[in-house]
Short mmCIF file of C-alpha atoms and ligand atoms in Angstrom, two decimals:
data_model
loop_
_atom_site.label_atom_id
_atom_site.label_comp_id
_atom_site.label_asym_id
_atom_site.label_seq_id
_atom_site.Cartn_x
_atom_site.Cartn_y
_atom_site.Cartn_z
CA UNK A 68 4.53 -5.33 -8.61
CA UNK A 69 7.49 -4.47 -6.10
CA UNK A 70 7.57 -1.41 -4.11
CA UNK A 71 10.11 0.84 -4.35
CA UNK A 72 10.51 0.91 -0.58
CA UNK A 73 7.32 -0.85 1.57
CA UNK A 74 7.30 -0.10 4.87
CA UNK A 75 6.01 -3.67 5.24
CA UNK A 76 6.74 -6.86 3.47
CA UNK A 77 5.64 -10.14 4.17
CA UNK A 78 7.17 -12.69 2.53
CA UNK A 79 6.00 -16.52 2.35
CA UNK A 80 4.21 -15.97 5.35
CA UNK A 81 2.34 -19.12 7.50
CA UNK A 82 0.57 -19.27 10.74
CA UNK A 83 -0.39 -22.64 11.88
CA UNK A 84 -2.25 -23.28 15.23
CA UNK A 85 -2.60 -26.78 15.82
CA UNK A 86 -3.41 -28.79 12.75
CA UNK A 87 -5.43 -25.39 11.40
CA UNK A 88 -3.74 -23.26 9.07
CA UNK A 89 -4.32 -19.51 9.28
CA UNK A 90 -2.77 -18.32 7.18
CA UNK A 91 -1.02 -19.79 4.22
CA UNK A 92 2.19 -18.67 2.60
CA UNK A 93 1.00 -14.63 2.17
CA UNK A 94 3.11 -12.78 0.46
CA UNK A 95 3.06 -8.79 0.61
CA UNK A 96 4.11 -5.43 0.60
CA UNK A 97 2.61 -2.14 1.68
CA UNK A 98 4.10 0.86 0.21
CA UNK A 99 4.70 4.37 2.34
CA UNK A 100 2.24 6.58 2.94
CA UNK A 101 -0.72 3.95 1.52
CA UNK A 102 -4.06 2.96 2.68
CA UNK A 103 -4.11 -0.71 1.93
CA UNK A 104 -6.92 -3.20 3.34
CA UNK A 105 -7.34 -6.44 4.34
CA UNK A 106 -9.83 -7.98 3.16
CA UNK A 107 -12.21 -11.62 3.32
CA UNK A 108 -14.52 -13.32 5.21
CA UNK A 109 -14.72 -14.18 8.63
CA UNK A 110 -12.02 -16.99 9.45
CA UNK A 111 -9.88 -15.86 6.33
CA UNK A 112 -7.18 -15.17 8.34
CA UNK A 113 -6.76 -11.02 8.29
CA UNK A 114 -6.45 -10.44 12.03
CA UNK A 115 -3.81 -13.26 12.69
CA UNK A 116 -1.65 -11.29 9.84
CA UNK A 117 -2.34 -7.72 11.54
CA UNK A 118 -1.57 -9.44 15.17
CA UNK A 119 2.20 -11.18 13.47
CA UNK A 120 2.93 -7.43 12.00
CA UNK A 121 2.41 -5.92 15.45
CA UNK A 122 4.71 -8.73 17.10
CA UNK A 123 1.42 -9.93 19.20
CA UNK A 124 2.18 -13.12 17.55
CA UNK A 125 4.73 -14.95 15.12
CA UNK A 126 5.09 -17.13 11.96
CA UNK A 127 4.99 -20.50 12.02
CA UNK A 128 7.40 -19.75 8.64
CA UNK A 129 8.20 -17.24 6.24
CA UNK A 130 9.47 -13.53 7.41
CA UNK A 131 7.99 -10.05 7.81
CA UNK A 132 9.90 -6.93 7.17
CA UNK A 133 9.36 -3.24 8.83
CA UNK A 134 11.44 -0.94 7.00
CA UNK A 135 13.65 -3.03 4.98
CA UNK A 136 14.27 -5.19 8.12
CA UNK A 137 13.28 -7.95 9.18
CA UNK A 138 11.54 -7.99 12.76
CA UNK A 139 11.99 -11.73 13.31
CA UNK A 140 10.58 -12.10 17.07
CA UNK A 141 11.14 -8.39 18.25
CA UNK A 142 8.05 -7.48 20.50
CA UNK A 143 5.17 -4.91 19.90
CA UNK A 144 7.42 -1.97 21.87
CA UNK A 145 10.41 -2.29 19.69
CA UNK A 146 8.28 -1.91 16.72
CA UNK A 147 7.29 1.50 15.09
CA UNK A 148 3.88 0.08 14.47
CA UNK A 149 1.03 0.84 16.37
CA UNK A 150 -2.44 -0.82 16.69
CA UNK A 151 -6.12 0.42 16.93
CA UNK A 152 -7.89 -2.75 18.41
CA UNK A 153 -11.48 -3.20 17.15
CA UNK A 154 -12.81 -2.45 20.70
CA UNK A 155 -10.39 0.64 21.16
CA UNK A 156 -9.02 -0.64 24.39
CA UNK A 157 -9.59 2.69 26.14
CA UNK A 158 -8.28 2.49 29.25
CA UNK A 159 -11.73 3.21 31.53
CA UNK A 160 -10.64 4.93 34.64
CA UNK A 161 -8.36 7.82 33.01
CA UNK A 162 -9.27 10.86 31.05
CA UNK A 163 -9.19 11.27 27.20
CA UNK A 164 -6.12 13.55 28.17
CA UNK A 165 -4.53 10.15 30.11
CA UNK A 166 -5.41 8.08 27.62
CA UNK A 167 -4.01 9.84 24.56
CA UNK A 168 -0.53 10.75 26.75
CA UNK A 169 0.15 6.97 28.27
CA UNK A 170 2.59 5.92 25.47
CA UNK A 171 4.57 9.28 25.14
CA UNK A 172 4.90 8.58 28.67
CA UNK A 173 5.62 5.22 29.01
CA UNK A 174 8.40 6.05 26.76
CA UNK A 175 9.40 8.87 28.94
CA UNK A 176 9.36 11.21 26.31
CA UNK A 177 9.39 15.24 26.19
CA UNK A 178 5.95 17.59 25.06
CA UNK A 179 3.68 15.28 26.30
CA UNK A 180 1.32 18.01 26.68
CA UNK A 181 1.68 20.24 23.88
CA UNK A 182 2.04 16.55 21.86
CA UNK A 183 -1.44 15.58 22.91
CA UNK A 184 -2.79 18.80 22.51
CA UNK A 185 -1.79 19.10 18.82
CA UNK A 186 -2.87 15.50 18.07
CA UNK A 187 -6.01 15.96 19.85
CA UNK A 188 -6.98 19.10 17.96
CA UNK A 189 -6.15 17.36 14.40
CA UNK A 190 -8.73 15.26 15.66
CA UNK A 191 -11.28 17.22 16.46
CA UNK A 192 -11.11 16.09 19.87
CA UNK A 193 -10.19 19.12 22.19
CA UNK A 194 -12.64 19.32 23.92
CA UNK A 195 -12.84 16.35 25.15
CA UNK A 196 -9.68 15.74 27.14
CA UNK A 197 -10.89 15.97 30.61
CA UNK A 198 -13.45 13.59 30.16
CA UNK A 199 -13.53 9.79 30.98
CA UNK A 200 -14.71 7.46 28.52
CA UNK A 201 -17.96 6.38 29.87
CA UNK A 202 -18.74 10.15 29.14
CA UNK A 203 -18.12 10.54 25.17
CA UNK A 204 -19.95 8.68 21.80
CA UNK A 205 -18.88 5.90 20.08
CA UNK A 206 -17.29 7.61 17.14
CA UNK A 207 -15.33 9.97 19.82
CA UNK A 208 -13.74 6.52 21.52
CA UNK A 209 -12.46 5.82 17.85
CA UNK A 210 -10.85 9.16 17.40
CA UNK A 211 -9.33 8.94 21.00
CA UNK A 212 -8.00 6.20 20.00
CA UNK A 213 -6.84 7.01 16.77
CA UNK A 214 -5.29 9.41 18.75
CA UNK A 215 -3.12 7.70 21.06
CA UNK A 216 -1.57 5.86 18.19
CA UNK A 217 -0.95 8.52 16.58
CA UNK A 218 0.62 10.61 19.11
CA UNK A 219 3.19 8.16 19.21
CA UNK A 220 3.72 9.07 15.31
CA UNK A 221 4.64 5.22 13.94
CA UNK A 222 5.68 4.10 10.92
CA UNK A 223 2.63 2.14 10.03
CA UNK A 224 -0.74 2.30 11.54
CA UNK A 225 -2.71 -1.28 11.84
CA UNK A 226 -6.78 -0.63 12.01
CA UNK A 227 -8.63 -4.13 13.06
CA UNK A 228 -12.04 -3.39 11.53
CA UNK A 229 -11.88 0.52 12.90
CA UNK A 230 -15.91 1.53 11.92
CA UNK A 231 -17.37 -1.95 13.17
CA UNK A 232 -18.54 -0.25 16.37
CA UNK A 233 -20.10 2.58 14.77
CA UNK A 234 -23.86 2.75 13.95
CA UNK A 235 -24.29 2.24 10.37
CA UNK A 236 -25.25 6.23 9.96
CA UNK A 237 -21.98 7.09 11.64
CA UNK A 238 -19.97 4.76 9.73
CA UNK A 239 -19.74 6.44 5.96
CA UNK A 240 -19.08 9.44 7.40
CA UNK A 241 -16.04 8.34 9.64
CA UNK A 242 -14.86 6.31 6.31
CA UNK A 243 -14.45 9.54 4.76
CA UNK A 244 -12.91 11.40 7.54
CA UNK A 245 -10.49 8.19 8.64
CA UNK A 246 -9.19 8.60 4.57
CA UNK A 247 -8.30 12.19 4.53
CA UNK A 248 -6.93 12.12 7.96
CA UNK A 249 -4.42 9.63 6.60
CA UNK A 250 -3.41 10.86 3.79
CA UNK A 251 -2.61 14.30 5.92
CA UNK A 252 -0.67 12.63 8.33
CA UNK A 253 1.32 10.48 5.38
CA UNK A 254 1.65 7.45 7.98
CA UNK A 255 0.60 3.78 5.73
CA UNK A 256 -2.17 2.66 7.03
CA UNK A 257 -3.15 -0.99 7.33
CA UNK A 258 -6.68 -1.56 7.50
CA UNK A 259 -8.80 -5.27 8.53
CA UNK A 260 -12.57 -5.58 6.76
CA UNK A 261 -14.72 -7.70 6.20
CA UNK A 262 -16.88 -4.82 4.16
CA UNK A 263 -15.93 -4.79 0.90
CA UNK A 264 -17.75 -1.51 0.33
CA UNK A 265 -15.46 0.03 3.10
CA UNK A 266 -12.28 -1.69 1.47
CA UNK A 267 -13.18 -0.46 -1.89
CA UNK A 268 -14.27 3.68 -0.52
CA UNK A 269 -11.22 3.73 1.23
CA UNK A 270 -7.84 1.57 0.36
CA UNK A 271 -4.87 2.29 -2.46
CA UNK A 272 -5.00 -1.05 -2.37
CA UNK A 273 -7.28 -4.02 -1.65
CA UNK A 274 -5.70 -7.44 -0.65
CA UNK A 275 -8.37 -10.05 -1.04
CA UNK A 276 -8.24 -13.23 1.84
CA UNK A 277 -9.85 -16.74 1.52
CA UNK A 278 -9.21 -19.58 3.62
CA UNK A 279 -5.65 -18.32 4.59
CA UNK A 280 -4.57 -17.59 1.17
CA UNK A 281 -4.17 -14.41 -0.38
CA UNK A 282 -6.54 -14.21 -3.43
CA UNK A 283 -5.80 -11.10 -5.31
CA UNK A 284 -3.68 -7.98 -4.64
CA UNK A 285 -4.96 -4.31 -6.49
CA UNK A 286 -6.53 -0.98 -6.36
CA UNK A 287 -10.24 -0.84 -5.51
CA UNK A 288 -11.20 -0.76 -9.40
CA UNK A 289 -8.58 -3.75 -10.46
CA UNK A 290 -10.27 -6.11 -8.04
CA UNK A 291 -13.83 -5.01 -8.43
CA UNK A 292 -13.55 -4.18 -12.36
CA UNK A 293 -10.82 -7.15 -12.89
CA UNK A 294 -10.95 -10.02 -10.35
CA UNK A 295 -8.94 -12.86 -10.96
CA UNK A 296 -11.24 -15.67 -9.84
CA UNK A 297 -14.37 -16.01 -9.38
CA UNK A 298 -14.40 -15.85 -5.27
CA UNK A 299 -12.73 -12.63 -6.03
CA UNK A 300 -15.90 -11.28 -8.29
CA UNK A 301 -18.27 -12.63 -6.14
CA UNK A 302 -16.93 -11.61 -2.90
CA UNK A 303 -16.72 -8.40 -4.11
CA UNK A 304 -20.12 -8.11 -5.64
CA UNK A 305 -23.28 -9.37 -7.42
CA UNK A 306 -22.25 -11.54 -10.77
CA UNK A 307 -24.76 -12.70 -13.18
CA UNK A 308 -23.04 -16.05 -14.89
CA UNK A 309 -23.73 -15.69 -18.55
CA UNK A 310 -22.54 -18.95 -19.88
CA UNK A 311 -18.91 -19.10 -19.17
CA UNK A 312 -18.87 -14.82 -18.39
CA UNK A 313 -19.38 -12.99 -15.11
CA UNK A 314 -21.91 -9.68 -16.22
CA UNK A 315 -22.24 -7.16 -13.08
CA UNK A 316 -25.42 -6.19 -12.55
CA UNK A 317 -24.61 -2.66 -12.89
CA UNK A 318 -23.03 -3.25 -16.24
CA UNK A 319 -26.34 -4.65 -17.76
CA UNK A 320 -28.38 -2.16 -19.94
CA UNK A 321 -32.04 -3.12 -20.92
CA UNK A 322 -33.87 -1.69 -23.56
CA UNK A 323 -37.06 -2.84 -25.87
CA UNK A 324 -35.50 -2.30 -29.41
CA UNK A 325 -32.60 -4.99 -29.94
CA UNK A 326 -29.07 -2.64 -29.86
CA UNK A 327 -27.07 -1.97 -32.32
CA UNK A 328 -22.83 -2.15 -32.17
CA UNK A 329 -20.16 -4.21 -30.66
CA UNK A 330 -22.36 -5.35 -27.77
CA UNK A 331 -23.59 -8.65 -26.53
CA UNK A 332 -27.17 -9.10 -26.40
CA UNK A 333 -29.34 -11.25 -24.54
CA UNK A 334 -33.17 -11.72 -25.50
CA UNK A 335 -35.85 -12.04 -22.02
CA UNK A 336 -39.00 -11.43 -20.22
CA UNK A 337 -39.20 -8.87 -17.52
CA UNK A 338 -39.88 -11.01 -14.47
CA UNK A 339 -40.00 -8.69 -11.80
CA UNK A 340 -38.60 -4.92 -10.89
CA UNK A 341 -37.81 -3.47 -7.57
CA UNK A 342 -37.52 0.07 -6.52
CA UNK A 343 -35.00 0.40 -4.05
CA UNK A 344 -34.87 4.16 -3.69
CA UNK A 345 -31.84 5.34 -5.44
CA UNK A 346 -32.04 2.60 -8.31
CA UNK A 347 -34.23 -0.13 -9.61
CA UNK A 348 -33.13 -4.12 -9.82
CA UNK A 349 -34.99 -5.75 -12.97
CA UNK A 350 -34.81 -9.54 -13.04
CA UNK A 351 -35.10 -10.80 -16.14
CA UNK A 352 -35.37 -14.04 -17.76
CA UNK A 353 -33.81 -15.21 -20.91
CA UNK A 354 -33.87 -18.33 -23.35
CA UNK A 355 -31.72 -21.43 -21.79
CA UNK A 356 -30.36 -19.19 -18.48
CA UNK A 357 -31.32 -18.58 -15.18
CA UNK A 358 -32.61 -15.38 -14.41
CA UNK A 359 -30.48 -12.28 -15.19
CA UNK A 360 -30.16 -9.08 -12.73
CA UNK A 361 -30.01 -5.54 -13.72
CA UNK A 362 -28.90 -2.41 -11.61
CA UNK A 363 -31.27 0.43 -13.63
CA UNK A 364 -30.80 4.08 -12.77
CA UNK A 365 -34.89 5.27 -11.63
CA UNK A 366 -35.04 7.31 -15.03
CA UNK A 367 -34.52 3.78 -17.50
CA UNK A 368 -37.87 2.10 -18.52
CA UNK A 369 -40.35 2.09 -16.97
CA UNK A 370 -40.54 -1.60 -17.64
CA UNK A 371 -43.15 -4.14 -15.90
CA UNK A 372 -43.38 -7.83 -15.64
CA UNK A 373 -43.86 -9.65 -18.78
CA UNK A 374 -42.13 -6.95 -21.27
CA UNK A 375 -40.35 -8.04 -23.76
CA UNK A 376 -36.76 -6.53 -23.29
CA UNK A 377 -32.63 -7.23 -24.98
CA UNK A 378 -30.51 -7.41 -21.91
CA UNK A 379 -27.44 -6.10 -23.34
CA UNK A 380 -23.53 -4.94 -22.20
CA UNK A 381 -20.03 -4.54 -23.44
CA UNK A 382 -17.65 -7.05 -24.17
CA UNK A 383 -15.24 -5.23 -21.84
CA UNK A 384 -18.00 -5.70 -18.72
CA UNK A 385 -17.52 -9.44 -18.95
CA UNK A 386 -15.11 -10.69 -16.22
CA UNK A 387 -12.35 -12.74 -17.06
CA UNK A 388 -11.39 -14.75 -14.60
CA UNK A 389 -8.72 -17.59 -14.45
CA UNK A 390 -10.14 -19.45 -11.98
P1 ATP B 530 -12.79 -12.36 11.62
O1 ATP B 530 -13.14 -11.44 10.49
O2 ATP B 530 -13.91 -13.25 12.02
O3 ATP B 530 -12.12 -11.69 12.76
P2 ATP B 530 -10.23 -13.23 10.53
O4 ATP B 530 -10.17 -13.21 9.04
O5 ATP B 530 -9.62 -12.10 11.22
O6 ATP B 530 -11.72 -13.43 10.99
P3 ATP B 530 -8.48 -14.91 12.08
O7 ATP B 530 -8.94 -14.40 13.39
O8 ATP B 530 -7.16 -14.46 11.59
O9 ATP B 530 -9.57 -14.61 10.96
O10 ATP B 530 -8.52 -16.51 12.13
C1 ATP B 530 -8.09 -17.34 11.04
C2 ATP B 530 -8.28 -18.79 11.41
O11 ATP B 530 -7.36 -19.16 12.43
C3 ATP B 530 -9.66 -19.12 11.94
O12 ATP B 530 -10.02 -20.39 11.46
C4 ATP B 530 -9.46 -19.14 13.45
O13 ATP B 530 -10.39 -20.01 14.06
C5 ATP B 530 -8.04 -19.64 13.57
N1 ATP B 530 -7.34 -19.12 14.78
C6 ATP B 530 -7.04 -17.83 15.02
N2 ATP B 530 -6.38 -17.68 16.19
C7 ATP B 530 -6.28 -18.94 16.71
C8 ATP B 530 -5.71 -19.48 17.90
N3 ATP B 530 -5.09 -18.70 18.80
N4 ATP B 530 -5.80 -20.81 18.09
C9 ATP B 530 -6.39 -21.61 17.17
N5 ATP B 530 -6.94 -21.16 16.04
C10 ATP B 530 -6.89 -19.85 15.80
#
């Protein structure tokens, strides 16, 4: 689907680096205001696309657009794009205060102060601006330097994997706080994972990598509910293959008497069940298939080894995929 007006567009884009190709023809746009992720496995090629939309590098073809125009080999500074690097890049020796006010003043701009101090209290940050940092928490480095891109209010926001340095603990909750913060500042936000439970909590829209190549484009439920091929629904969770059918675990209901309705139905053996806390996983076995996993809320069953169950689900929970 086209945009109405994306603040970035990639079109055909390639990035070849001697004899290995990066990325492969990736086409895209990213409409205003959205959260949209990047996001595949290790090697896929997300960062070398974040690094040619902030002008750190270029195509080896194809063109990217920033506004309607194309930025051909303009460099970072005459971008309105700004990046937060994976490491934060917090310059060690100055203050939070220094740190948040280096690229208002670089571009020898007015308010510095009251600027930072506005940006920094949207942040939660305040209090922290005389302070070096050697002398703050993880999750206060990535608001500082959410902060100094933001200060410099761009047109698009690139994240390279922005909760990887968090403890796990940390990490949900700054995924929450990271999504309402953008949608209150209204800036698009482009986001690199390789967590597709991150991609899926927080984008508008998910655009799935492999090898390169971009797999699928959609909103969190279209590529989770609907994906395309079957990288696509495995990458983005547990499949059971049912014959020629993809069955989530989650969409999987067991029960003893044999259903009645539009369902499909699957006769097994309990083989196993496992409490994991806020849900149970049954694995099941049925005639002429490999074993079949259910996600069970704690209040199904109980069932135990060796019952005789009817796996059953929807026709609509079966993926269809094209490739
Ligand atoms: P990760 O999640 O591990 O950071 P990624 O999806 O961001 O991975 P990229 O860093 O974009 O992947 O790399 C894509 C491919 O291009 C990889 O095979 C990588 O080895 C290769 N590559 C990236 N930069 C260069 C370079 N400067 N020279 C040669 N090969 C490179």
């Amino acid at each position: 689907m086209q945009c109405m007006n994306p603040v970035l567009e990639l079109r055909e884009v390639s990035r070849h680096f001697s004899g290995v190709v990066a990325v492969d023809r990736v086409s895209l746009e990213v409409e205003a205001g959205a959260l949209f992720a990047l996001l595949g496995p290790s090697g896929c090629g997300k960062t070398t696309i974040l690094r040619m939309v902030a002008g750190l590098d270029h195509p080896s073809s194809g063109a990217i657009f920033l506004n309607g125009k194309e930025a051909g080999a303009r460099p970072p500074y005459e971008r309105n794009v700004s990046t937060v690097f994976q490491s934060y890049a917090l310059f060690p020796h100055m203050t939070v205060r220094e740190n948040i006010a280096y690229g208002l003043e670089r571009r020898g701009a007015g308010d510095v102060t009251s600027r930072v101090d506005a940006t920094a209290a949207m942040l939660g940050i305040g209090g922290l601006l005389g302070r070096r940092p050697a002398q703050i928490s993880g999750g206060e480095k990535q608001r500082v330097a959410l902060a100094r891109s933001l200060v410099l209010e761009p047109g698009l926001l690139l994240l390279d994997e922005p909760l990887s340095a968090l403890d796990p603990n940390l990490r949900a909750q700054v995924r929450l706080e990271l999504k309402a913060l953008q949608r209150r500042v209204g800036i698009a936000f482009v986001m690199v994972t390789h967590d597709k439970e991150e991609a899926l909590a927080m984008a508008d829209k998910v655009a799935l990598m492999n090898r390169g190549r971009l797999e699928q484009v959609g909103s969190p439920a279209d590529v989770y509910l609907r994906p395309a091929t079957r990288f696509a629904a495995s990458f983005l969770g547990a499949v059971n293959w049912i014959g020629d059918a993809g069955v989530r675990p989650e969409a999987i209901r067991v029960s003893v008497s044999r259903p009645g309705g539009d369902v499909l139905v699957r006769e097994a053996v309990v083989r196993e069940t496992m409490f994991l806390g806020d849900r149970v996983q049954l694995t099941a076995e049925a005639a002429g298939q490999a074993s079949i996993t259910a996600q069970l809320s704690r209040l199904d069953g109980p069932f135990a080894p060796g019952d005789a169950v009817h796996l059953w689900w929807l026709p609509a929970d079966e993926l269809r995929l094209s490739a």
